[in-house]
Amino acid sequence: MAVDVSKLIITEVAQITAFNNAGELEFIMDEVQNGSISNTQEKADITGRNGRKIASLKKNKAVTVTATNGVLVGGALAAQAGTEVEQGTFPVRFTDVMTVTNNTCKTSKPAAGVTGAEIGTVYVKNANGSLGLKLEQDAAAAEGKFKYDPATQELTVSGIADGTQLVAFYDTQVEAAKISNDSEKYSKVLKLYIDVVLQDSCDVEYAGQVIIQRADVSGEFELTFGGDSFAHAFTAESLAGGCTGATNLWDLIIYGVSE
């Protein structure tokens, strides 16, 4: 049965999915706050006698997809950076606030680093919250020095009153996901599917899908945070041609929700 597309409203972007050339899923954006598909083309006027316009030359169609997602999508961030999401053990810098009792305290996490200099420096926290006296790591605790045992995570000082807070900044190993922005790698070209919900003037719902065979993901992007919301911005340009030889910049397929 033919689908009437004469009066349709796009009410929602359900999700954006992206796949690489091997057909493997790269990411799903399913908290899309807003988006657009911008279509442009160049036109040069051809003039005749007395400068009158007799025709136009049209060329250079271009399509740009933009979207803002309400949550960070690691796969999309990796596609923008041109890298992959790595899983493994990685070092992070940890800020630790400890309270001295009997000239000892313990780090919250095991400090990782060069043996004998796992932490390097700790600071005495002043009453106003600022950092004051600096203590250096050594083989034994003494005035201005502290000792650290990475096996027990115990830090030993000398002549520091009970209740004094010490602040340390050190590296510790964590099981994590890592996304890198490598200066020698660039954003990916992916196959993009944009799933939308449509509705006609009689309140009948339809499903739609915009298919972009070759979406050149932009490496220019922003992660906006602070205030009341977070936004992960995404942009891609449609490319014609490729291994399929297709010239379509996009296809929009509209079908009944029961299909």
XYZ file of C-alpha atoms in Angstrom, residues 8-218:
211
model
C 3.883 14.764 7.774
C 5.466 16.160 10.921
C 8.687 14.808 12.387
C 7.848 14.607 16.085
C 10.923 12.858 17.471
C 14.418 11.673 16.663
C 14.405 8.199 18.211
C 18.070 7.390 17.726
C 21.140 7.757 15.546
C 23.202 4.636 14.864
C 26.542 4.433 13.082
C 28.404 1.475 11.571
C 31.846 1.011 10.061
C 32.619 -0.605 6.692
C 32.639 -4.053 8.298
C 29.055 -3.517 9.497
C 30.129 -3.270 13.128
C 28.261 -0.886 15.425
C 30.315 2.186 16.340
C 27.778 4.023 18.486
C 24.125 4.710 19.334
C 22.840 8.178 20.222
C 19.378 7.752 21.748
C 19.020 10.887 23.891
C 18.945 13.353 21.005
C 17.868 16.793 22.226
C 17.752 18.360 18.782
C 19.131 17.846 15.317
C 19.030 18.971 11.710
C 19.837 17.847 8.170
C 21.060 20.856 6.224
C 20.948 20.634 2.418
C 22.753 23.130 0.182
C 23.659 23.535 -3.473
C 25.464 26.133 -5.544
C 23.750 27.937 -8.399
C 25.377 30.112 -11.047
C 23.125 32.242 -13.275
C 23.617 32.120 -17.032
C 22.773 35.446 -18.688
C 21.992 36.442 -22.240
C 21.373 39.687 -24.073
C 21.186 42.777 -21.878
C 22.157 40.673 -18.868
C 18.861 38.866 -18.614
C 18.919 35.501 -16.839
C 18.169 32.692 -19.286
C 19.223 29.660 -17.263
C 21.082 28.546 -14.183
C 23.877 26.079 -13.579
C 23.394 24.013 -10.442
C 26.210 22.058 -8.827
C 27.937 21.008 -5.608
C 25.126 19.633 -3.480
C 26.090 19.212 0.147
C 24.396 17.690 3.185
C 25.377 18.293 6.809
C 23.872 16.403 9.750
C 24.044 17.950 13.213
C 22.739 16.607 16.502
C 23.032 17.345 20.199
C 22.821 14.389 22.556
C 21.956 14.690 26.230
C 24.525 12.101 27.366
C 28.123 11.442 26.438
C 28.432 8.601 23.914
C 31.907 7.068 24.036
C 31.716 5.485 20.584
C 30.680 8.800 19.011
C 33.501 10.609 20.809
C 35.956 8.018 19.488
C 34.558 8.436 15.955
C 35.054 12.197 16.221
C 38.621 11.728 17.461
C 39.391 8.968 14.946
C 40.321 6.439 17.620
C 38.751 3.520 19.487
C 37.364 2.966 22.969
C 40.065 1.045 24.850
C 39.379 -1.138 27.876
C 42.139 -1.872 30.372
C 44.133 -0.576 33.334
C 45.182 3.071 33.162
C 46.727 5.597 35.563
C 44.681 8.544 36.856
C 45.705 11.397 39.148
C 43.903 11.100 42.497
C 43.440 13.802 45.126
C 43.477 12.341 48.627
C 42.696 14.063 51.936
C 43.929 12.116 54.973
C 43.745 12.727 58.736
C 46.807 12.118 60.911
C 46.541 9.831 63.966
C 49.692 8.951 65.936
C 51.851 10.317 63.082
C 50.281 7.949 60.551
C 47.490 7.903 58.005
C 46.551 5.820 54.970
C 45.985 6.695 51.342
C 42.532 5.849 50.017
C 44.061 4.077 47.018
C 47.435 2.470 46.336
C 49.808 5.073 44.927
C 51.609 3.939 41.776
C 54.892 5.380 40.600
C 58.647 5.124 40.903
C 59.617 3.030 43.924
C 60.458 5.348 46.801
C 58.684 8.273 45.135
C 55.155 6.947 44.651
C 53.651 10.155 46.049
C 56.608 12.533 46.138
C 54.963 15.382 48.026
C 52.120 15.900 50.498
C 50.784 19.169 51.887
C 49.455 20.153 55.294
C 45.939 21.566 54.938
C 45.506 24.900 56.701
C 42.448 25.786 58.776
C 41.133 28.005 55.956
C 41.338 25.138 53.436
C 44.487 26.307 51.670
C 47.567 24.124 51.371
C 50.571 25.051 53.498
C 53.624 23.142 54.715
C 55.090 20.795 52.107
C 56.465 17.398 53.091
C 58.790 15.392 50.833
C 58.840 11.585 50.540
C 61.932 9.894 51.972
C 63.094 6.534 53.260
C 62.266 7.563 56.837
C 59.901 10.031 58.483
C 61.525 13.187 59.861
C 60.868 16.907 60.069
C 59.631 17.944 56.630
C 59.778 14.312 55.432
C 57.325 11.417 55.233
C 57.619 7.710 54.541
C 55.173 5.746 52.392
C 54.643 1.980 52.248
C 52.764 1.102 49.028
C 52.039 -2.435 50.295
C 50.021 -1.205 53.305
C 49.208 2.271 51.884
C 50.456 3.681 55.194
C 51.995 7.133 55.281
C 54.200 8.015 58.276
C 55.096 11.559 59.336
C 56.996 13.111 62.213
C 55.807 15.777 64.662
C 52.413 16.340 63.025
C 49.537 16.815 65.477
C 46.636 14.376 65.577
C 43.678 15.589 63.544
C 45.845 17.453 61.045
C 44.742 16.907 57.476
C 47.247 16.071 54.758
C 46.539 16.406 51.044
C 48.285 14.218 48.484
C 48.144 14.116 44.680
C 49.276 10.809 43.221
C 48.722 8.389 40.355
C 46.785 5.194 40.887
C 45.866 2.390 38.482
C 42.170 1.901 37.678
C 40.168 -0.485 35.504
C 38.679 1.874 32.972
C 37.650 2.792 29.454
C 39.963 5.225 27.654
C 39.317 7.412 24.610
C 42.296 9.326 23.222
C 42.467 12.276 20.847
C 45.606 11.369 18.888
C 47.063 14.268 16.899
C 47.974 11.866 14.074
C 44.523 10.271 13.713
C 41.418 11.868 12.232
C 37.646 11.495 12.403
C 35.977 8.482 10.789
C 33.719 7.934 7.778
C 30.726 5.820 8.854
C 27.331 4.639 7.638
C 24.656 6.595 9.472
C 21.022 5.723 10.234
C 18.727 8.371 11.723
C 15.460 6.909 13.066
C 12.586 9.382 13.371
C 8.914 9.282 14.358
C 6.420 11.051 12.079
C 2.745 11.916 12.331
C 0.212 13.004 9.718
C -2.687 15.452 10.064
C -4.992 12.604 11.130
C -2.670 11.667 14.046
C -1.500 8.504 12.310
C 2.087 7.668 13.254
C 4.781 6.556 10.859
C 8.358 5.479 11.282
C 11.092 6.988 9.173
C 14.753 6.358 8.610
C 17.315 8.628 6.978
C 20.155 6.530 5.560
C 23.507 8.139 4.793
C 25.818 5.629 3.148
C 29.009 7.629 3.771
C 28.925 10.112 6.647
C 32.187 11.990 7.129
C 32.194 12.630 10.889
C 33.529 16.055 11.819
